Short mmCIF file of C-alpha atoms in Angstrom, two decimals:
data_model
loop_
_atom_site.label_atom_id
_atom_site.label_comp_id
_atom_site.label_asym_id
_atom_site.label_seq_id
_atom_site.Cartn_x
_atom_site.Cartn_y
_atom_site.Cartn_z
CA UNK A 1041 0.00 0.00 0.00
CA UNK A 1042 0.71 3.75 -1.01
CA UNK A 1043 -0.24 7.04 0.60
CA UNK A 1044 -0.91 9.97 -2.03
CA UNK A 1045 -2.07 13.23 -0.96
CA UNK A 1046 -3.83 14.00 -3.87
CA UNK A 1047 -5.95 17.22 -4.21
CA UNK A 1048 -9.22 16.94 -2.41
CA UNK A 1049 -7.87 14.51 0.06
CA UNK A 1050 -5.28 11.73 0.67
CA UNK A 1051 -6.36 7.96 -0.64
CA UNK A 1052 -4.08 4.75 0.00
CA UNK A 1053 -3.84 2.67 -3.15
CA UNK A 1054 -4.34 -0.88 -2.67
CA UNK A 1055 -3.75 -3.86 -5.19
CA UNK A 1056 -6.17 -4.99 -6.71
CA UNK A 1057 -7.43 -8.56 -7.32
CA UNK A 1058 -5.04 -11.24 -9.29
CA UNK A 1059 -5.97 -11.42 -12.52
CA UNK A 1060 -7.77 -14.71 -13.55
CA UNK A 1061 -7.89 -16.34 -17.11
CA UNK A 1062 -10.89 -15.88 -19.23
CA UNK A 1063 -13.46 -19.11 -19.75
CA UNK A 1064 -15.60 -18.90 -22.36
CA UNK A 1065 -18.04 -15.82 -22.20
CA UNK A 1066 -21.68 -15.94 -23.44
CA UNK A 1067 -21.25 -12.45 -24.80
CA UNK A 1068 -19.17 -10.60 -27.34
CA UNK A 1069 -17.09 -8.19 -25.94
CA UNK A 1070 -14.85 -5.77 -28.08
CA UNK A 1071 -12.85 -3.24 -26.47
CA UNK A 1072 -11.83 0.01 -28.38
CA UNK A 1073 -8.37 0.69 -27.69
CA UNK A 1074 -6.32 3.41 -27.26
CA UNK A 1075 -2.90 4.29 -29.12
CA UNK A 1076 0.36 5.15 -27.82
CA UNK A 1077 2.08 8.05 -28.64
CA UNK A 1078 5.81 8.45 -29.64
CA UNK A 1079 7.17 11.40 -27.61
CA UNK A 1080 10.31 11.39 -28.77
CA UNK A 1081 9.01 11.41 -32.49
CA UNK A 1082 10.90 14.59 -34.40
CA UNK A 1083 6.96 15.58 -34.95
CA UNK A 1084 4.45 18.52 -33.88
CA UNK A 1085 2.48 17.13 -31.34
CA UNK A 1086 -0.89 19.10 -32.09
CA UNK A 1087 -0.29 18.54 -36.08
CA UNK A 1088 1.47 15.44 -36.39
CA UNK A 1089 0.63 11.48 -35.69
CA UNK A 1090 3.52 9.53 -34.44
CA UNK A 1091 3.05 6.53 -32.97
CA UNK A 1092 4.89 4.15 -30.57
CA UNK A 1093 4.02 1.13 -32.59
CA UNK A 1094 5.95 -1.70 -29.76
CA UNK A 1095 3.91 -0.25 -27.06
CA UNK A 1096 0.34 0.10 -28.94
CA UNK A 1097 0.29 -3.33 -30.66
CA UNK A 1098 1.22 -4.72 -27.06
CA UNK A 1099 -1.28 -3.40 -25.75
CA UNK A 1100 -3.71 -5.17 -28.21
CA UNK A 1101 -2.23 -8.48 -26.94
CA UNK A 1102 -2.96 -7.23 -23.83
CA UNK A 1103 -6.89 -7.07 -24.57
CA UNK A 1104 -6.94 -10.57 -26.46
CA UNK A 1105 -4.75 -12.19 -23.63
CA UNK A 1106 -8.03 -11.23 -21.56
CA UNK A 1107 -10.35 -12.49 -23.67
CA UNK A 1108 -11.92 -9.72 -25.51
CA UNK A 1109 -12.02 -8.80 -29.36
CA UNK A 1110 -10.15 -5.52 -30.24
CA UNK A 1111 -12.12 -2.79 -31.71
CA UNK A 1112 -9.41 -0.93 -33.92
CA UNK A 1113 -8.67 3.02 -35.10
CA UNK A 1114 -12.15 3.84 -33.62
CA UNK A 1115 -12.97 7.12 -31.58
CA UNK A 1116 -11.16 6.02 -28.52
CA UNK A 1117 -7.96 5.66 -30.73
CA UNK A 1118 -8.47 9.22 -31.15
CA UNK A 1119 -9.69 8.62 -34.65
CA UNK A 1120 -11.17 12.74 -35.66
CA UNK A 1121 -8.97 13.62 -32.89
CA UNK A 1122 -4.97 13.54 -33.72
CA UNK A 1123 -4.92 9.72 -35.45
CA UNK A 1124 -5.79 10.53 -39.31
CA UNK A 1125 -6.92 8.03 -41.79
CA UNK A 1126 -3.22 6.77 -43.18
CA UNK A 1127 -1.73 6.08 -40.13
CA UNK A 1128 -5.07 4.74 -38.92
CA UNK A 1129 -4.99 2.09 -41.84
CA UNK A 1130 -1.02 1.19 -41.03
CA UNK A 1131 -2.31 0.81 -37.51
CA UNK A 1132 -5.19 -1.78 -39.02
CA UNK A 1133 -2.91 -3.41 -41.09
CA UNK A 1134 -0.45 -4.19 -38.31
CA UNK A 1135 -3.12 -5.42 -35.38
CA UNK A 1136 -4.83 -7.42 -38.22
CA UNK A 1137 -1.58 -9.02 -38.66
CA UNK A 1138 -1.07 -10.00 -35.13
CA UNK A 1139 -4.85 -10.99 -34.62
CA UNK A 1140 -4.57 -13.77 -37.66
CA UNK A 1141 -1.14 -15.16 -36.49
CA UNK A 1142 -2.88 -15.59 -33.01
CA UNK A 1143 -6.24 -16.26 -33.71
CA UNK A 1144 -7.57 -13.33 -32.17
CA UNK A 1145 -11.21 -11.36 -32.88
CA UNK A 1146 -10.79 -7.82 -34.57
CA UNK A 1147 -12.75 -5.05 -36.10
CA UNK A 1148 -12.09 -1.79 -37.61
CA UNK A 1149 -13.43 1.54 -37.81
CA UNK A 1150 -14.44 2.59 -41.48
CA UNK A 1151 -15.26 5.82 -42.01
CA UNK A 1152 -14.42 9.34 -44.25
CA UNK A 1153 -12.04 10.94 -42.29
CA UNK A 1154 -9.69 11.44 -45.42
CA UNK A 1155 -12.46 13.71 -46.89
CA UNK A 1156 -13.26 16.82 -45.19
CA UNK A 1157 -16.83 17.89 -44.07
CA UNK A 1158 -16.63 21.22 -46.23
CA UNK A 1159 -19.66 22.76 -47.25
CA UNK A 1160 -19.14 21.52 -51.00
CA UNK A 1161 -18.89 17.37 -49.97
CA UNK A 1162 -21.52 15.65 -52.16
CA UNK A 1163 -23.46 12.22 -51.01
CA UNK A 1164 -21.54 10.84 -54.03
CA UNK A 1165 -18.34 11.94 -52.36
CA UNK A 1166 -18.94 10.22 -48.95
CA UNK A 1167 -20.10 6.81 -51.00
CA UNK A 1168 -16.56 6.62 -52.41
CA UNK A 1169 -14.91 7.70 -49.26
CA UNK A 1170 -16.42 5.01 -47.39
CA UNK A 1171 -15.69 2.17 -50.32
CA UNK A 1172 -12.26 3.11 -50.64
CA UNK A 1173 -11.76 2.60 -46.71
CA UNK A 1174 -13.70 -0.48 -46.54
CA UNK A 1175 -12.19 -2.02 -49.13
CA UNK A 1176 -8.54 -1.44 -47.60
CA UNK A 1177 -10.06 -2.77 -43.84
CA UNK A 1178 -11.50 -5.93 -45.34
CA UNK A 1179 -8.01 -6.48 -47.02
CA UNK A 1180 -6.18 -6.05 -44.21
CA UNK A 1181 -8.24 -9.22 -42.66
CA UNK A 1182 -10.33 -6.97 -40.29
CA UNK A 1183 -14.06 -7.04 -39.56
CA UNK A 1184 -16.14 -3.42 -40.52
CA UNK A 1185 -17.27 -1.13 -38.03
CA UNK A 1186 -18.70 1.38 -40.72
CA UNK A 1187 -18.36 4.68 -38.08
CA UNK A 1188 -20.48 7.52 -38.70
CA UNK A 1189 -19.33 10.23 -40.74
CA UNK A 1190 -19.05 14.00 -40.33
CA UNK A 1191 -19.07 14.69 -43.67
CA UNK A 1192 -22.24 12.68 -43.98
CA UNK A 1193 -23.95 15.29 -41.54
CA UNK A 1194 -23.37 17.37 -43.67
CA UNK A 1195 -23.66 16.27 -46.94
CA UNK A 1196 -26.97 14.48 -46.55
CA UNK A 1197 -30.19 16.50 -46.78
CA UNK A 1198 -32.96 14.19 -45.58
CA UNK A 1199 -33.25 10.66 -44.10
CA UNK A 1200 -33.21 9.18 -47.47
CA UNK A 1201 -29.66 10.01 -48.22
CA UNK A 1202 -28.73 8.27 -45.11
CA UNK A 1203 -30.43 5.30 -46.98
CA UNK A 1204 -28.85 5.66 -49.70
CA UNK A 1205 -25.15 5.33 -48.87
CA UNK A 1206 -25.64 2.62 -46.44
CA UNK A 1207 -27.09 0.10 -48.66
CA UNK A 1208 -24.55 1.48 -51.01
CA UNK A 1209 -21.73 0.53 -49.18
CA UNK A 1210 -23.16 -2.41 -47.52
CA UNK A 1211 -24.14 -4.11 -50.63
CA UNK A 1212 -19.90 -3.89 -51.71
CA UNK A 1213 -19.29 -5.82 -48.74
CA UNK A 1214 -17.40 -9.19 -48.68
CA UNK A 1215 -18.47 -10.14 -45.23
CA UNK A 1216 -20.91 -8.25 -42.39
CA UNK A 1217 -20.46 -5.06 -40.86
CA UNK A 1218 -21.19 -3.77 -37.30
CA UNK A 1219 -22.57 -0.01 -37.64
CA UNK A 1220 -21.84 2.52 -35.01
CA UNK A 1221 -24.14 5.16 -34.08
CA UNK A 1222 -21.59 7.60 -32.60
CA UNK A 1223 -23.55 10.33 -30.62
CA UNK A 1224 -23.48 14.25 -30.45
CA UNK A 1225 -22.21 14.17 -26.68
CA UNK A 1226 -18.99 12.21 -28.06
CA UNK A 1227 -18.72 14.02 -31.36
CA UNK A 1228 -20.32 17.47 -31.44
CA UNK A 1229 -20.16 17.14 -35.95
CA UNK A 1230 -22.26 14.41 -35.41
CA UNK A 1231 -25.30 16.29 -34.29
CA UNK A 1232 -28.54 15.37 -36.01
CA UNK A 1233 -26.96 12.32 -37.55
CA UNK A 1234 -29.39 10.12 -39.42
CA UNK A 1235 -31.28 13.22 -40.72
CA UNK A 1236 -32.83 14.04 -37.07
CA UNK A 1237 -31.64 16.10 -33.89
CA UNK A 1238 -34.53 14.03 -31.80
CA UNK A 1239 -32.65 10.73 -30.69
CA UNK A 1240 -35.81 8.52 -31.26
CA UNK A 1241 -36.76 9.82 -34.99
CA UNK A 1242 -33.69 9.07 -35.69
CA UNK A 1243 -33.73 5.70 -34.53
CA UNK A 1244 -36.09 5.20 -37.14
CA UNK A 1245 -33.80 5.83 -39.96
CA UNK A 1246 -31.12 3.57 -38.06
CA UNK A 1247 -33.26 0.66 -38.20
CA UNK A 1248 -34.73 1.35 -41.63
CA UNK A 1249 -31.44 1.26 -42.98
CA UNK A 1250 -30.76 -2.09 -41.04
CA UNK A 1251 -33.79 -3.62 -42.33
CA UNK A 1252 -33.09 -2.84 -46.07
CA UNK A 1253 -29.47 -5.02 -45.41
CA UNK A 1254 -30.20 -6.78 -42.88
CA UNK A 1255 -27.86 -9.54 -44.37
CA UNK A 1256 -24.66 -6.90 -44.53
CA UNK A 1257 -24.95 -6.47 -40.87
CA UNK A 1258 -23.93 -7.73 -37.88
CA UNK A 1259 -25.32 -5.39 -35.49
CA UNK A 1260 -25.30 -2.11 -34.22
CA UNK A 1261 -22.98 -0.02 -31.89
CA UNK A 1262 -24.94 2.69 -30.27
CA UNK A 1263 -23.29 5.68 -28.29
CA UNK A 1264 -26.22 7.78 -26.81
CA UNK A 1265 -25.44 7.50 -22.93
CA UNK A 1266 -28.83 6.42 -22.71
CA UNK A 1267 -29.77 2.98 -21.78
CA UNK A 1268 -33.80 3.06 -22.19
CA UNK A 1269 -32.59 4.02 -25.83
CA UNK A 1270 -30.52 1.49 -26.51
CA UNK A 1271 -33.34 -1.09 -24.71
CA UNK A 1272 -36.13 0.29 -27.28
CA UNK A 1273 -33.51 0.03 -30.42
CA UNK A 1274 -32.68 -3.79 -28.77
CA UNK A 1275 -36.02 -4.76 -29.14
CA UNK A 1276 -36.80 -3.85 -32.60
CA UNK A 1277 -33.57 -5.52 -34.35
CA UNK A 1278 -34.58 -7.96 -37.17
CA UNK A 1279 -33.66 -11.42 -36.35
CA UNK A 1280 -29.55 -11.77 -36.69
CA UNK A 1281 -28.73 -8.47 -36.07
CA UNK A 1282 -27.76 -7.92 -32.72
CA UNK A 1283 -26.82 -4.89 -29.83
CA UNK A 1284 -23.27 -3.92 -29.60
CA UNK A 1285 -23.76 -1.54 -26.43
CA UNK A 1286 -21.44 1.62 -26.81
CA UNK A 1287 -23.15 3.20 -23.05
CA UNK A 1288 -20.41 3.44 -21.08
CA UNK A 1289 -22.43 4.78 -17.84
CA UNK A 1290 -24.62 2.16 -17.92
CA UNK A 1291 -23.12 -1.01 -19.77
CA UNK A 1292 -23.11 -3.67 -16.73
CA UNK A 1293 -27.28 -3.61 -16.95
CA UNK A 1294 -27.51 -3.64 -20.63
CA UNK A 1295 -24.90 -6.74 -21.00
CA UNK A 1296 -26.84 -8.55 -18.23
CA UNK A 1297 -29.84 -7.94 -19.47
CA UNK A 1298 -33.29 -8.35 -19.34
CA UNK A 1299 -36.18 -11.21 -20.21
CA UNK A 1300 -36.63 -9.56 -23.64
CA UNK A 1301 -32.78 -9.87 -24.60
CA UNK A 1302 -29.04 -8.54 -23.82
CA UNK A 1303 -26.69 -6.50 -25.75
CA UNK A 1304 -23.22 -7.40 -26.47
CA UNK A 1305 -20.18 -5.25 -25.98
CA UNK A 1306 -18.10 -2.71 -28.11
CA UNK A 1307 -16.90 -0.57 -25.17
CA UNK A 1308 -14.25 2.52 -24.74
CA UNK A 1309 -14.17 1.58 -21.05
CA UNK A 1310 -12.78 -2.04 -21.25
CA UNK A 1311 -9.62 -0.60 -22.29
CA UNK A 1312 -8.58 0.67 -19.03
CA UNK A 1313 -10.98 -1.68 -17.02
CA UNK A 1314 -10.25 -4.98 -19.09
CA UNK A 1315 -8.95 -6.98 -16.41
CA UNK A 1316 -11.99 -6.66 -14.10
CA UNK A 1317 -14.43 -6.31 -17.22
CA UNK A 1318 -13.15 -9.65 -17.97
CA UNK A 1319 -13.55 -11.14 -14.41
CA UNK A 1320 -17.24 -9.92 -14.43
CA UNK A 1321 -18.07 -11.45 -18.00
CA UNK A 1322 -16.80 -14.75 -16.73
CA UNK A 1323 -18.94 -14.47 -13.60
CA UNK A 1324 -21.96 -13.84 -16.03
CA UNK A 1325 -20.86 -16.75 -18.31
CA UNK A 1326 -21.29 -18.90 -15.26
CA UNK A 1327 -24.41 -17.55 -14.18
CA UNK A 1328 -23.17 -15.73 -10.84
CA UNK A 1329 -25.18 -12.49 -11.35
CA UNK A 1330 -24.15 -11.54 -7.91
CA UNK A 1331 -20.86 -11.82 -8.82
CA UNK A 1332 -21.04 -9.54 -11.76
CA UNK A 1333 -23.23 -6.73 -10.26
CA UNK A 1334 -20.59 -6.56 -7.05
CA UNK A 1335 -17.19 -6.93 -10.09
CA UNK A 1336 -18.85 -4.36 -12.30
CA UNK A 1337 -20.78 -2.05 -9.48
CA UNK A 1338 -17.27 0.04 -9.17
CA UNK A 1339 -16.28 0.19 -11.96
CA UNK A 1340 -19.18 2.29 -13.12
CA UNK A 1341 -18.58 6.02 -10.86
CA UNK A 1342 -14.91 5.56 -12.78
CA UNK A 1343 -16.36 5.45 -15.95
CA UNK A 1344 -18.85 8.09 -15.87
CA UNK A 1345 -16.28 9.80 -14.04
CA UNK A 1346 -14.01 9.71 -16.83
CA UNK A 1347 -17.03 9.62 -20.08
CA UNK A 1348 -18.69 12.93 -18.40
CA UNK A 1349 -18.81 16.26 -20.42
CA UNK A 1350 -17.51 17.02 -22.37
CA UNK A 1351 -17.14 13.16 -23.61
CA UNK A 1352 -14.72 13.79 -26.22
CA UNK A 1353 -12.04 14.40 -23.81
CA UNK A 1354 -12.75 10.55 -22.42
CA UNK A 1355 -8.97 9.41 -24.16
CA UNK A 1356 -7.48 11.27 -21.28
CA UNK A 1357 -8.57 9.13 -19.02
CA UNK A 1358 -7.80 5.98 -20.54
CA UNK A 1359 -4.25 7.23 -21.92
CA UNK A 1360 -3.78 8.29 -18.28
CA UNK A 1361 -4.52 5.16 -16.72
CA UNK A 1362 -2.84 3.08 -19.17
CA UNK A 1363 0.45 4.75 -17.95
CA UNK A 1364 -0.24 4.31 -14.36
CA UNK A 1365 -0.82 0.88 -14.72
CA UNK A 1366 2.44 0.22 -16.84
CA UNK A 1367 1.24 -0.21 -20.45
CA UNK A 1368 3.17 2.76 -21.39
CA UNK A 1369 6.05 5.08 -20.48
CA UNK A 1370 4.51 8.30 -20.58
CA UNK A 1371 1.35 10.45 -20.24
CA UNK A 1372 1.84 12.13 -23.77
CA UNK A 1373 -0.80 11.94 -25.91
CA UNK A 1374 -0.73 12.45 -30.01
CA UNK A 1375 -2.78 15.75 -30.46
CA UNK A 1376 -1.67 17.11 -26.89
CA UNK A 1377 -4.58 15.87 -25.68
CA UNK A 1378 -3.23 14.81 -22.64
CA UNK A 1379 -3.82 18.87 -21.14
CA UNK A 1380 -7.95 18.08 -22.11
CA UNK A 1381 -8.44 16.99 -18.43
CA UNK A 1382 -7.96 19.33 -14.94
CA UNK A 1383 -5.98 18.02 -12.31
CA UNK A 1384 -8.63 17.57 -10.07
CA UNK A 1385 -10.37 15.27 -12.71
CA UNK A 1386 -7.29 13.39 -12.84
CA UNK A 1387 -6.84 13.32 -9.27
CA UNK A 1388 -10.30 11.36 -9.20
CA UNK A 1389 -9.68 9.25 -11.50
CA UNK A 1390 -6.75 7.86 -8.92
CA UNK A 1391 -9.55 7.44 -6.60
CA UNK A 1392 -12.15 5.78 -8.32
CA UNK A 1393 -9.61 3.43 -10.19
CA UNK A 1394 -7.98 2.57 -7.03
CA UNK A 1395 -11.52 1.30 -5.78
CA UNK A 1396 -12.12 -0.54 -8.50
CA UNK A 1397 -8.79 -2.68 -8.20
CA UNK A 1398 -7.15 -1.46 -11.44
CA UNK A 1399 -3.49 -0.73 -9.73
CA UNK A 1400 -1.94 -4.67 -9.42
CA UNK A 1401 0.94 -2.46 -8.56
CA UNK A 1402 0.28 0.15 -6.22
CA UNK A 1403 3.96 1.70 -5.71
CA UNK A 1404 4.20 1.92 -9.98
CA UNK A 1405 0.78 4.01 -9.89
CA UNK A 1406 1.96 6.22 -7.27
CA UNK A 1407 5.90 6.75 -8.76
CA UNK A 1408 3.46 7.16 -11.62
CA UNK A 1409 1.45 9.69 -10.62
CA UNK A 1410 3.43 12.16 -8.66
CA UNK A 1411 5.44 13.36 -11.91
CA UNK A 1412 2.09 14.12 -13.64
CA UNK A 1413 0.59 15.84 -10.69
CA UNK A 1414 3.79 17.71 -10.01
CA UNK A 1415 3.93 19.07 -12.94
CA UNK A 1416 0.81 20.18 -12.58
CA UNK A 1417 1.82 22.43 -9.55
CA UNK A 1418 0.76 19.84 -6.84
CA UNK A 1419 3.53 17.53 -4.62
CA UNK A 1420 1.39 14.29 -3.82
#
C-alpha cells in the first residue's frame, strides 16, 4: 500500500485482485483501444501522428490475452482527434496481422475521415470515401465497423440520403459489418446524424437502414449515454442483427440484461478496465449475477467519471490510466490531448480506479502519478 495526498484529500492505493484467465463468455465483448504516442518522435504534437508502434500493438495483446475482441482506429484511438486516416490504416494493417497469427477477434473503424466535411462534400463523395476505406479494412483481414461520418452530416439532406449510402456501401461488402451510431455528446459534428436532432426519430432511420441489409450487418454499436434508448432500439432488431452496447455509464445492466434480450459489448471503457471487465463477463458466463453486479458495481462512478462532459475528452482518461498501470512510459498523448483533463479530474480518477482494483501495482501508480501531478503544480 501507497499514501498519495492528492488534491481533495489523501487515498491509500491498494492492489487490486489477481488477474484470472478468461473461460468462455456468453457475450461478445470488443474493447476500443487506445494508441500510444511516440514522444520522442521529431513531430508537432498538435499537427502530427507519431506513434509508438511496440507499445500500442502490445497493448492489443494485452486485450486478447483477456479475452476480448479488439475494436481498432475507432474514436477512442483518437480517430477525428490527432490519429488521421493513413496512419489509422497502417495501424489496421499491423493489429490485423497479429490478430490472424494468433487467432484473435478484430474489427475496424471505417469511415471518411480522409475527406473533409466542407460545405461543397456531395453524397456521391462520402459513397466513395467510405468504399475506398472499406475495401482497404476488409483487405487487411479486419471485420467493418462502418463509423459515422461527419461529412455525412453534412452532406446528406434528408433521411433518405442516409439510406442511400448505407445500402450502397453495404451491398460492396465481402463479409458483415457492425454499424456505429456515434452520438453528439462524443462528437459534437455528429449532431442530427441520421437526418434528425430528436434521438428517437432518428432511430427510425437507423433501423430502416438495417432492415433494407439486414444480411450486410452484424449489429449495431450505439453511443447515446442512454440505456432506455438502446433497450427500445434492442427490441426492434430484425432477427440476426444484434446490440453492440457503446453506453459506457450504464453497460453492466444492458450486458446482463433483461427477459426480452441482452446486448453485447463494443466498449471505450474495457480498455482501461479490461482486467476486471473480464472477471465480471466470466462471472456472467457462469451464471453468478451476484458476482457480476458486485465486479462491475465500481467500476461504473470511474467510468462516468471519466465519459462525463464534455465526452470527447474521455482518451485522457484511458491514456492516463494506461500509464499508471504500466502499459506505457509516458502520459503524452498524439494531439496534446493529454492537457484536455484538470488536475482535479485526474486526481479522481486515482480514486475511483484505485476502488475498483485497477493498480496490481500500487507503488508503480503512485511513482506514476506524482510526476504528472507535479507538474501540474501539486507535490502528492
Amino acid at each position: 500500500m501507497v499514501t498519495l495526498n492528492l488534491p481533495g484529500g489523501a487515498v491509500t492505493l491498494e492492489a487490486g485482485p489477481a488477474l484470472t484467465a478468461p473461460g468462455p463468455w456468453t457475450r461478445t465483448a470488443y474493447a476500443a483501444a487506445h494508441v500510444v504516442a511516440d514522444p520522442l518522435a521529431e513531430a508537432d504534437p498538435w499537427l502530427d501522428c507519431a506513434l509508438d508502434w511496440d507499445r500500442t500493438l502490445a497493448f492489443r495483446e494485452h486485450l486478447w490475452s483477456l479475452g476480448f475482441g479488439v475494436a481498432e482506429a475507432m474514436d477512442t484511438a483518437q480517430r477525428g482527434m490527432g490519429l488521421d486516416w493513413p496512419t489509422s490504416l497502417e495501424l489496421i494493417r499491423r493489429s490485423s496481422a497479429l490478430a490472424r497469427a494468433g487467432g484473435h477477434l478484430i474489427a475496424a473503424g471505417v469511415g471518411t475521415d480522409h475527406i473533409a466535411p466542407d460545405p461543397g462534400v456531395t453524397v456521391d463523395d462520402v459513397i466513395r470515401a467510405y468504399e475506398e476505406q472499406a475495401e482497404a479494412v476488409e483487405a487487411a483481414g479486419a471485420g467493418v465497423i462502418l463509423m459515422a461520418s461527419r461529412a455525412l452530416a453534412v452532406a446528406a439532406k434528408s433521411p433518405d440520403d442516409y439510406l442511400r449510402v448505407y445500402e450502397r456501401v453495404l451491398s460492396g461488402l465481402e463479409g458483415k459489418a457492425i454499424l456505429h451510431w456515434l452520438g453528439e455528446m462524443f462528437d459534437p459534428a455528429l449532431a442530427g446524424y441520421w437526418g434528425a436532432d430528436d434521438h428517437m426519430a432518428a432511430m427510425e432511420t437507423a433501423l430502416a437502414v438495417i432492415e433494407a441489409s439486414a444480411a450486410k450487418v452484424d449489429g449495431i454499436k450505439i453511443s447515446l449515454l442512454s440505456a432506455e434508448k438502446e433497450i427500445a432500439m434492442r427490441r426492434r432488431l430484425p432477427d440476426g442483427v444484434v446490440m453492440y452496447t457503446g453506453d459506457d455509464f450504464n453497460y453492466p445492466d444492458l450486458i446482463a440484461g433483461d427477459d426480452q434480450g441482452y446486448s453485447h459489448a463494443l466498449l471505450g471503457i474495457f480498455d482501461p478496465i479490461a482486467p476486471v471487465a473480464a472477471r465480471a463477463l466470466g462471472q456472467l458466463a457462469a451464471g453468478d449475477r451476484a458476482g457480476y453486479d458486485a465486479t462491475f458495481a465500481p467500476t461504473v462512478p470511474l467510468s462516468r467519471h471519466i465519459f462525463r462532459a464534455p465526452t470527447r475528452f474521455y482518451k485522457t482518461g484511458v491514456v492516463f490510466l494506461a500509464y499508471l498501470t504500466g502499459h506505457q512510459q509516458h502520459f503524452t498523448m498524439i494531439g496534446g490531448q493529454e492537457s484536455t483533463r484538470s488536475t482535479l479530474h485526474l486526481a479522481e480518477i486515482v480514486r475511483l480506479a484505485n476502488t475498483a482494483g485497477l493498480f496490481a501495482d500500487p507503488e508503480l501508480a503512485a511513482a506514476r502519478a506524482r510526476p504528472v501531478f507535479a507538474a501540474r503544480g501539486v507535490e502528492i
